[in-house]
Each structure stands twice: as C-alpha cells, then as structure tokens.
Amino acid sequence: MRDSNRKIYIAFVILASFLSVYYVDLWRNGNTVSRLLPVKAYAESGTWCIDNYHEETIDKALINGHYYSEKAPLPAWIVTPVYVLLYKTGLHTCMEKDNLLYLTGDILIAVIPFILIILLIYHQLIRKKWNIYHAMFISLALPFSTFIWIYAGTAFSHVLAGLWLVLSYIYIREKRNFLLAGLFAGFCFITE
C-alpha cells in the first residue's frame, strides 16, 4: 500500500470508527440486560448465576434452584474478561449504575464487529480491483444506510453474529477452508 493510500485508509478507519460509536446505547432493555447480567454476576461473585439480579430480566432459566440467563453465552464470554479487569480496577464506580458494563458490552459485541464488517467489505472490494474511493464509499454506505447501524451501538449481539456469518461465508466461498467456516458458523450459533 502506497504511503498516500495508507493515510487515506487510516482516515477511513477513523471515520468508520467515529460513526460506529456515534450511537452507543446504555439503555436497559430485556435483550441487553439478559446478555450482560451473567457478566455482572461473574465480576461480583465469580459465578454465572444471576440469582441476585434475576428480577431485572424475563429471559432467565431456573436450574437446580439458581437463575441463569437464557441467552446464548458467547457474547458474555467475550465481555467477561475485559469487564472483570475494569471492575477490579474500580472503574465501575466512576460511572452511573452499570454504565461501564453496558458500554463495555456495546463496544466488544457491537461496535468492534460492526467496524470489522465495514473493513471486510472494503477489503473484498479492493481485492476485486475497485477504486479506493469507491470502495470506501460503498463500504460506509451499505452498513450505515440500513437499520443495522442502530445495532452497531447496542449489546444485542446481532452484529457479532453477522460478523461470524460473513466470515463463515468468506471461508466457504473464497478460502475453501471448511474447518474455519464451520468454526465461525458455530460461533454464530452460540452468539444468537
């Protein structure tokens, strides 16, 4: 990549990142709460049981006298190590009730996967010999002109599942690596 193209690419990544975090959702709803309560429980007590918080969600299962989230576990598994680290540093006390938890979830299971999807689109177009400016325009226009953009800032995990699905497709169609394609399809399954 030429130096001028590298600068343009860096500006493109910064623009995509800025637009992706423009709408970050800290609002509590059934979907995000049930995905992130196990993370909160694990940070506070070292268990995935949401017994202390089960009244905050309707998406729960009672198993052997303990409550668990009914949501697929991969998003919680992704968020947990980062949030536990932040929790142990005491940063959670610097923000309003659980906002650090929701912000961490939004970034890890929505914003970053959304940016990666944009970059995958861009690199696929560049591989097909598209003009760099046209590739950048299409890579931004497609994701940001649909309702998917709203999910880019909220920990619903739909965007993360979409990333796994796109990667699975790429590894089936273009790379012919069925093992990785299956792995990404499995990640999609345990995300949604």
GROMACS .gro file of N, CA and C in nm, residues 42-165:
model
  372
   42TYR      N    1  -2.059  -1.258   3.736
   42TYR     CA    2  -1.926  -1.319   3.741
   42TYR      C    3  -1.823  -1.221   3.798
   43ALA      N    4  -1.833  -1.094   3.761
   43ALA     CA    5  -1.739  -0.994   3.813
   43ALA      C    6  -1.754  -0.976   3.963
   44GLU      N    7  -1.876  -0.982   4.011
   44GLU     CA    8  -1.900  -0.957   4.153
   44GLU      C    9  -1.884  -1.081   4.241
   45SER      N   10  -1.921  -1.199   4.189
   45SER     CA   11  -1.921  -1.316   4.277
   45SER      C   12  -1.852  -1.439   4.219
   46GLY      N   13  -1.801  -1.429   4.097
   46GLY     CA   14  -1.730  -1.542   4.038
   46GLY      C   15  -1.819  -1.655   3.991
   47THR      N   16  -1.947  -1.628   3.970
   47THR     CA   17  -2.040  -1.729   3.923
   47THR      C   18  -2.126  -1.674   3.809
   48TRP      N   19  -2.172  -1.762   3.722
   48TRP     CA   20  -2.259  -1.722   3.611
   48TRP      C   21  -2.405  -1.712   3.655
   49CYS      N   22  -2.434  -1.755   3.777
   49CYS     CA   23  -2.572  -1.749   3.829
   49CYS      C   24  -2.612  -1.602   3.846
   50ILE      N   25  -2.732  -1.571   3.803
   50ILE     CA   26  -2.780  -1.433   3.816
   50ILE      C   27  -2.884  -1.423   3.928
   51ASP      N   28  -2.868  -1.505   4.030
   51ASP     CA   29  -2.964  -1.510   4.140
   51ASP      C   30  -2.993  -1.372   4.200
   52ASN      N   31  -2.891  -1.291   4.220
   52ASN     CA   32  -2.910  -1.160   4.283
   52ASN      C   33  -2.977  -1.059   4.190
   53TYR      N   34  -2.983  -1.089   4.061
   53TYR     CA   35  -3.034  -0.991   3.963
   53TYR      C   36  -3.147  -1.046   3.876
   54HIS      N   37  -3.196  -1.164   3.906
   54HIS     CA   38  -3.291  -1.229   3.817
   54HIS      C   39  -3.419  -1.149   3.796
   55GLU      N   40  -3.452  -1.059   3.887
   55GLU     CA   41  -3.573  -0.979   3.870
   55GLU      C   42  -3.555  -0.869   3.767
   56GLU      N   43  -3.433  -0.845   3.721
   56GLU     CA   44  -3.407  -0.743   3.620
   56GLU      C   45  -3.437  -0.790   3.479
   57THR      N   46  -3.463  -0.919   3.460
   57THR     CA   47  -3.485  -0.971   3.325
   57THR      C   48  -3.594  -1.078   3.326
   58ILE      N   49  -3.657  -1.093   3.210
   58ILE     CA   50  -3.753  -1.203   3.194
   58ILE      C   51  -3.689  -1.320   3.120
   59ASP      N   52  -3.573  -1.297   3.059
   59ASP     CA   53  -3.500  -1.402   2.986
   59ASP      C   54  -3.408  -1.478   3.082
   60LYS      N   55  -3.469  -1.567   3.159
   60LYS     CA   56  -3.391  -1.639   3.260
   60LYS      C   57  -3.445  -1.781   3.271
   61ALA      N   58  -3.360  -1.866   3.321
   61ALA     CA   59  -3.399  -2.005   3.344
   61ALA      C   60  -3.366  -2.041   3.488
   62LEU      N   61  -3.454  -2.115   3.551
   62LEU     CA   62  -3.431  -2.162   3.687
   62LEU      C   63  -3.384  -2.307   3.678
   63ILE      N   64  -3.258  -2.331   3.714
   63ILE     CA   65  -3.198  -2.464   3.705
   63ILE      C   66  -3.138  -2.500   3.840
   64ASN      N   67  -3.187  -2.607   3.898
   64ASN     CA   68  -3.139  -2.654   4.030
   64ASN      C   69  -3.137  -2.543   4.134
   65GLY      N   70  -3.241  -2.461   4.134
   65GLY     CA   71  -3.253  -2.356   4.234
   65GLY      C   72  -3.176  -2.229   4.206
   66HIS      N   73  -3.109  -2.220   4.091
   66HIS     CA   74  -3.033  -2.100   4.055
   66HIS      C   75  -3.083  -2.045   3.922
   67TYR      N   76  -3.078  -1.912   3.910
   67TYR     CA   77  -3.120  -1.846   3.787
   67TYR      C   78  -2.999  -1.824   3.696
   68TYR      N   79  -3.022  -1.846   3.566
   68TYR     CA   80  -2.921  -1.823   3.462
   68TYR      C   81  -2.987  -1.749   3.348
   69SER      N   82  -2.907  -1.676   3.272
   69SER     CA   83  -2.958  -1.611   3.152
   69SER      C   84  -2.991  -1.717   3.048
   70GLU      N   85  -3.097  -1.693   2.972
   70GLU     CA   86  -3.134  -1.786   2.864
   70GLU      C   87  -3.067  -1.750   2.732
   71LYS      N   88  -2.990  -1.644   2.729
   71LYS     CA   89  -2.926  -1.600   2.605
   71LYS      C   90  -2.805  -1.687   2.575
   72ALA      N   91  -2.771  -1.693   2.447
   72ALA     CA   92  -2.652  -1.767   2.404
   72ALA      C   93  -2.529  -1.707   2.475
   73PRO      N   94  -2.432  -1.790   2.512
   73PRO     CA   95  -2.327  -1.745   2.604
   73PRO      C   96  -2.207  -1.672   2.543
   74LEU      N   97  -2.181  -1.682   2.414
   74LEU     CA   98  -2.055  -1.627   2.362
   74LEU      C   99  -2.039  -1.477   2.388
   75PRO      N  100  -2.141  -1.393   2.369
   75PRO     CA  101  -2.121  -1.251   2.400
   75PRO      C  102  -2.077  -1.227   2.545
   76ALA      N  103  -2.138  -1.299   2.638
   76ALA     CA  104  -2.098  -1.283   2.779
   76ALA      C  105  -1.955  -1.330   2.799
   77TRP      N  106  -1.918  -1.438   2.733
   77TRP     CA  107  -1.781  -1.488   2.746
   77TRP      C  108  -1.680  -1.390   2.691
   78ILE      N  109  -1.716  -1.317   2.587
   78ILE     CA  110  -1.626  -1.217   2.528
   78ILE      C  111  -1.612  -1.096   2.619
   79VAL      N  112  -1.722  -1.051   2.676
   79VAL     CA  113  -1.722  -0.930   2.758
   79VAL      C  114  -1.660  -0.955   2.895
   80THR      N  115  -1.679  -1.073   2.950
   80THR     CA  116  -1.639  -1.101   3.089
   80THR      C  117  -1.493  -1.069   3.121
   81PRO      N  118  -1.394  -1.117   3.045
   81PRO     CA  119  -1.255  -1.088   3.087
   81PRO      C  120  -1.223  -0.939   3.091
   82VAL      N  121  -1.276  -0.864   2.994
   82VAL     CA  122  -1.248  -0.720   2.991
   82VAL      C  123  -1.320  -0.650   3.105
   83TYR      N  124  -1.447  -0.684   3.123
   83TYR     CA  125  -1.522  -0.617   3.231
   83TYR      C  126  -1.468  -0.654   3.369
   84VAL      N  127  -1.430  -0.778   3.390
   84VAL     CA  128  -1.374  -0.818   3.520
   84VAL      C  129  -1.248  -0.737   3.549
   85LEU      N  130  -1.164  -0.720   3.448
   85LEU     CA  131  -1.044  -0.638   3.466
   85LEU      C  132  -1.080  -0.495   3.503
   86LEU      N  133  -1.175  -0.436   3.431
   86LEU     CA  134  -1.219  -0.299   3.461
   86LEU      C  135  -1.283  -0.292   3.600
   87TYR      N  136  -1.359  -0.393   3.634
   87TYR     CA  137  -1.427  -0.399   3.764
   87TYR      C  138  -1.325  -0.405   3.877
   88LYS      N  139  -1.223  -0.485   3.859
   88LYS     CA  140  -1.120  -0.500   3.964
   88LYS      C  141  -1.040  -0.371   3.984
   89THR      N  142  -1.031  -0.288   3.880
   89THR     CA  143  -0.961  -0.160   3.895
   89THR      C  144  -1.049  -0.056   3.963
   90GLY      N  145  -1.177  -0.085   3.979
   90GLY     CA  146  -1.269   0.008   4.044
   90GLY      C  147  -1.332   0.109   3.950
   91LEU      N  148  -1.309   0.096   3.820
   91LEU     CA  149  -1.364   0.192   3.725
   91LEU      C  150  -1.517   0.191   3.722
   92HIS      N  151  -1.576   0.080   3.760
   92HIS     CA  152  -1.723   0.072   3.758
   92HIS      C  153  -1.787   0.172   3.854
   93THR      N  154  -1.714   0.218   3.954
   93THR     CA  155  -1.768   0.314   4.050
   93THR      C  156  -1.766   0.457   3.996
   94CYS      N  157  -1.696   0.478   3.885
   94CYS     CA  158  -1.684   0.613   3.828
   94CYS      C  159  -1.803   0.649   3.739
   95MET      N  160  -1.886   0.550   3.707
   95MET     CA  161  -1.999   0.575   3.618
   95MET      C  162  -2.129   0.541   3.690
   96GLU      N  163  -2.238   0.589   3.633
   96GLU     CA  164  -2.368   0.557   3.689
   96GLU      C  165  -2.390   0.407   3.687
   97LYS      N  166  -2.495   0.363   3.755
   97LYS     CA  167  -2.526   0.222   3.774
   97LYS      C  168  -2.506   0.137   3.649
   98ASP      N  169  -2.405   0.055   3.650
   98ASP     CA  170  -2.376  -0.044   3.545
   98ASP      C  171  -2.346   0.015   3.407
   99ASN      N  172  -2.328   0.145   3.395
   99ASN     CA  173  -2.299   0.202   3.263
   99ASN      C  174  -2.168   0.149   3.205
  100LEU      N  175  -2.069   0.124   3.290
  100LEU     CA  176  -1.943   0.069   3.241
  100LEU      C  177  -1.965  -0.071   3.182
  101LEU      N  178  -2.048  -0.149   3.246
  101LEU     CA  179  -2.081  -0.282   3.195
  101LEU      C  180  -2.145  -0.273   3.057
  102TYR      N  181  -2.245  -0.187   3.043
  102TYR     CA  182  -2.315  -0.175   2.915
  102TYR      C  183  -2.226  -0.113   2.808
  103LEU      N  184  -2.144  -0.017   2.845
  103LEU     CA  185  -2.050   0.042   2.749
  103LEU      C  186  -1.949  -0.062   2.701
  104THR      N  187  -1.897  -0.141   2.793
  104THR     CA  188  -1.802  -0.248   2.756
  104THR      C  189  -1.869  -0.348   2.663
  105GLY      N  190  -1.991  -0.389   2.696
  105GLY     CA  191  -2.065  -0.481   2.610
  105GLY      C  192  -2.092  -0.423   2.473
  106ASP      N  193  -2.134  -0.295   2.470
  106ASP     CA  194  -2.162  -0.229   2.342
  106ASP      C  195  -2.039  -0.229   2.252
  107ILE      N  196  -1.926  -0.194   2.310
  107ILE     CA  197  -1.803  -0.184   2.230
  107ILE      C  198  -1.757  -0.321   2.182
  108LEU      N  199  -1.756  -0.420   2.271
  108LEU     CA  200  -1.698  -0.550   2.236
  108LEU      C  201  -1.789  -0.636   2.147
  109ILE      N  202  -1.920  -0.629   2.168
  109ILE     CA  203  -2.005  -0.718   2.088
  109ILE      C  204  -2.092  -0.645   1.986
  110ALA      N  205  -2.067  -0.515   1.970
  110ALA     CA  206  -2.142  -0.442   1.868
  110ALA      C  207  -2.051  -0.351   1.785
  111VAL      N  208  -1.985  -0.256   1.849
  111VAL     CA  209  -1.906  -0.157   1.775
  111VAL      C  210  -1.790  -0.222   1.700
  112ILE      N  211  -1.708  -0.299   1.769
  112ILE     CA  212  -1.591  -0.359   1.703
  112ILE      C  213  -1.632  -0.455   1.591
  113PRO      N  214  -1.730  -0.544   1.612
  113PRO     CA  215  -1.773  -0.629   1.500
  113PRO      C  216  -1.827  -0.548   1.382
  114PHE      N  217  -1.898  -0.438   1.410
  114PHE     CA  218  -1.951  -0.355   1.302
  114PHE      C  219  -1.838  -0.294   1.220
  115ILE      N  220  -1.736  -0.242   1.288
  115ILE     CA  221  -1.620  -0.186   1.217
  115ILE      C  222  -1.551  -0.295   1.136
  116LEU      N  223  -1.538  -0.414   1.192
  116LEU     CA  224  -1.475  -0.525   1.118
  116LEU      C  225  -1.555  -0.564   0.994
  117ILE      N  226  -1.687  -0.559   1.002
  117ILE     CA  227  -1.770  -0.587   0.884
  117ILE      C  228  -1.744  -0.482   0.776
  118ILE      N  229  -1.737  -0.355   0.816
  118ILE     CA  230  -1.707  -0.247   0.721
  118ILE      C  231  -1.572  -0.273   0.653
  119LEU      N  232  -1.472  -0.309   0.734
  119LEU     CA  233  -1.338  -0.335   0.678
  119LEU      C  234  -1.337  -0.458   0.589
  120LEU      N  235  -1.414  -0.560   0.623
  120LEU     CA  236  -1.424  -0.678   0.535
  120LEU      C  237  -1.484  -0.642   0.401
  121ILE      N  238  -1.588  -0.561   0.403
  121ILE     CA  239  -1.649  -0.516   0.277
  121ILE      C  240  -1.545  -0.439   0.195
  122TYR      N  241  -1.478  -0.347   0.260
  122TYR     CA  242  -1.376  -0.266   0.190
  122TYR      C  243  -1.268  -0.354   0.128
  123HIS      N  244  -1.213  -0.446   0.205
  123HIS     CA  245  -1.104  -0.529   0.153
  123HIS      C  246  -1.151  -0.624   0.043
  124GLN      N  247  -1.275  -0.669   0.051
  124GLN     CA  248  -1.329  -0.752  -0.058
  124GLN      C  249  -1.339  -0.670  -0.187
  125LEU      N  250  -1.382  -0.546  -0.176
  125LEU     CA  251  -1.394  -0.461  -0.295
  125LEU      C  252  -1.256  -0.427  -0.351
  126ILE      N  253  -1.160  -0.401  -0.266
  126ILE     CA  254  -1.023  -0.372  -0.311
  126ILE      C  255  -0.964  -0.495  -0.382
  127ARG      N  256  -0.991  -0.613  -0.328
  127ARG     CA  257  -0.943  -0.736  -0.393
  127ARG      C  258  -1.002  -0.753  -0.533
  128LYS      N  259  -1.121  -0.697  -0.552
  128LYS     CA  260  -1.185  -0.705  -0.684
  128LYS      C  261  -1.145  -0.588  -0.773
  129LYS      N  262  -1.039  -0.517  -0.732
  129LYS     CA  263  -0.979  -0.408  -0.810
  129LYS      C  264  -1.067  -0.284  -0.820
  130TRP      N  265  -1.148  -0.258  -0.718
  130TRP     CA  266  -1.226  -0.137  -0.714
  130TRP      C  267  -1.135  -0.018  -0.686
  131ASN      N  268  -1.176   0.098  -0.729
  131ASN     CA  269  -1.109   0.222  -0.695
  131ASN      C  270  -1.120   0.242  -0.544
  132ILE      N  271  -1.012   0.288  -0.480
  132ILE     CA  272  -1.009   0.300  -0.334
  132ILE      C  273  -1.121   0.389  -0.281
  133TYR      N  274  -1.153   0.497  -0.351
  133TYR     CA  275  -1.257   0.589  -0.304
  133TYR      C  276  -1.396   0.528  -0.320
  134HIS      N  277  -1.418   0.459  -0.430
  134HIS     CA  278  -1.547   0.392  -0.449
  134HIS      C  279  -1.565   0.282  -0.345
  135ALA      N  280  -1.459   0.208  -0.318
  135ALA     CA  281  -1.466   0.101  -0.218
  135ALA      C  282  -1.497   0.158  -0.080
  136MET      N  283  -1.434   0.269  -0.046
  136MET     CA  284  -1.461   0.331   0.084
  136MET      C  285  -1.606   0.380   0.092
  137PHE      N  286  -1.653   0.443  -0.014
  137PHE     CA  287  -1.790   0.494  -0.015
  137PHE      C  288  -1.891   0.380   0.003
  138ILE      N  289  -1.877   0.275  -0.075
  138ILE     CA  290  -1.970   0.163  -0.067
  138ILE      C  291  -1.960   0.094   0.069
  139SER      N  292  -1.837   0.080   0.120
  139SER     CA  293  -1.816   0.015   0.250
  139SER      C  294  -1.882   0.091   0.364
  140LEU      N  295  -1.893   0.221   0.350
  140LEU     CA  296  -1.962   0.301   0.451
  140LEU      C  297  -2.112   0.311   0.423
  141ALA      N  298  -2.145   0.327   0.296
  141ALA     CA  299  -2.286   0.347   0.259
  141ALA      C  300  -2.373   0.225   0.289
  142LEU      N  301  -2.322   0.106   0.260
  142LEU     CA  302  -2.403  -0.014   0.282
  142LEU      C  303  -2.442  -0.032   0.429
  143PRO      N  304  -2.349  -0.038   0.521
  143PRO     CA  305  -2.389  -0.061   0.661
  143PRO      C  306  -2.462   0.058   0.725
  144PHE      N  307  -2.423   0.181   0.689
  144PHE     CA  308  -2.481   0.297   0.755
  144PHE      C  309  -2.614   0.341   0.695
  145SER      N  310  -2.654   0.285   0.584
  145SER     CA  311  -2.781   0.324   0.524
  145SER      C  312  -2.893   0.227   0.559
  146THR      N  313  -2.868   0.137   0.653
  146THR     CA  314  -2.968   0.039   0.693
  146THR      C  315  -2.989   0.046   0.844
  147PHE      N  316  -3.088  -0.027   0.892
  147PHE     CA  317  -3.115  -0.032   1.035
  147PHE      C  318  -3.003  -0.102   1.112
  148ILE      N  319  -2.914  -0.169   1.043
  148ILE     CA  320  -2.804  -0.240   1.109
  148ILE      C  321  -2.719  -0.142   1.191
  149TRP      N  322  -2.710  -0.019   1.143
  149TRP     CA  323  -2.630   0.082   1.212
  149TRP      C  324  -2.678   0.101   1.356
  150ILE      N  325  -2.808   0.095   1.380
  150ILE     CA  326  -2.861   0.112   1.515
  150ILE      C  327  -2.807   0.001   1.606
  151TYR      N  328  -2.796  -0.119   1.552
  151TYR     CA  329  -2.745  -0.231   1.632
  151TYR      C  330  -2.594  -0.223   1.654
  152ALA      N  331  -2.527  -0.133   1.584
  152ALA     CA  332  -2.382  -0.120   1.598
  152ALA      C  333  -2.343  -0.060   1.732
  153GLY      N  334  -2.438  -0.005   1.805
  153GLY     CA  335  -2.403   0.058   1.931
  153GLY      C  336  -2.473  -0.003   2.050
  154THR      N  337  -2.529  -0.121   2.033
  154THR     CA  338  -2.600  -0.182   2.144
  154THR      C  339  -2.565  -0.330   2.155
  155ALA      N  340  -2.558  -0.379   2.275
  155ALA     CA  341  -2.510  -0.515   2.301
  155ALA      C  342  -2.619  -0.620   2.277
  156PHE      N  343  -2.684  -0.614   2.161
  156PHE     CA  344  -2.784  -0.715   2.125
  156PHE      C  345  -2.717  -0.841   2.069
  157SER      N  346  -2.596  -0.832   2.025
  157SER     CA  347  -2.515  -0.938   1.966
  157SER      C  348  -2.555  -0.974   1.824
  158HIS      N  349  -2.650  -0.903   1.765
  158HIS     CA  350  -2.687  -0.931   1.627
  158HIS      C  351  -2.571  -0.900   1.531
  159VAL      N  352  -2.502  -0.792   1.556
  159VAL     CA  353  -2.390  -0.754   1.468
  159VAL      C  354  -2.276  -0.855   1.483
  160LEU      N  355  -2.251  -0.900   1.604
  160LEU     CA  356  -2.147  -1.001   1.625
  160LEU      C  357  -2.182  -1.129   1.550
  161ALA      N  358  -2.306  -1.171   1.558
  161ALA     CA  359  -2.349  -1.290   1.484
  161ALA      C  360  -2.335  -1.268   1.333
  162GLY      N  361  -2.364  -1.147   1.289
  162GLY     CA  362  -2.346  -1.114   1.147
  162GLY      C  363  -2.201  -1.124   1.105
  163LEU      N  364  -2.110  -1.078   1.190
  163LEU     CA  365  -1.967  -1.090   1.160
  163LEU      C  366  -1.927  -1.236   1.144
  164TRP      N  367  -1.970  -1.321   1.237
  164TRP     CA  368  -1.937  -1.464   1.227
  164TRP      C  369  -1.994  -1.523   1.099
  165LEU      N  370  -2.115  -1.483   1.063
  165LEU     CA  371  -2.179  -1.535   0.942
  165LEU      C  372  -2.102  -1.492   0.817
   0.00000   0.00000   0.00000
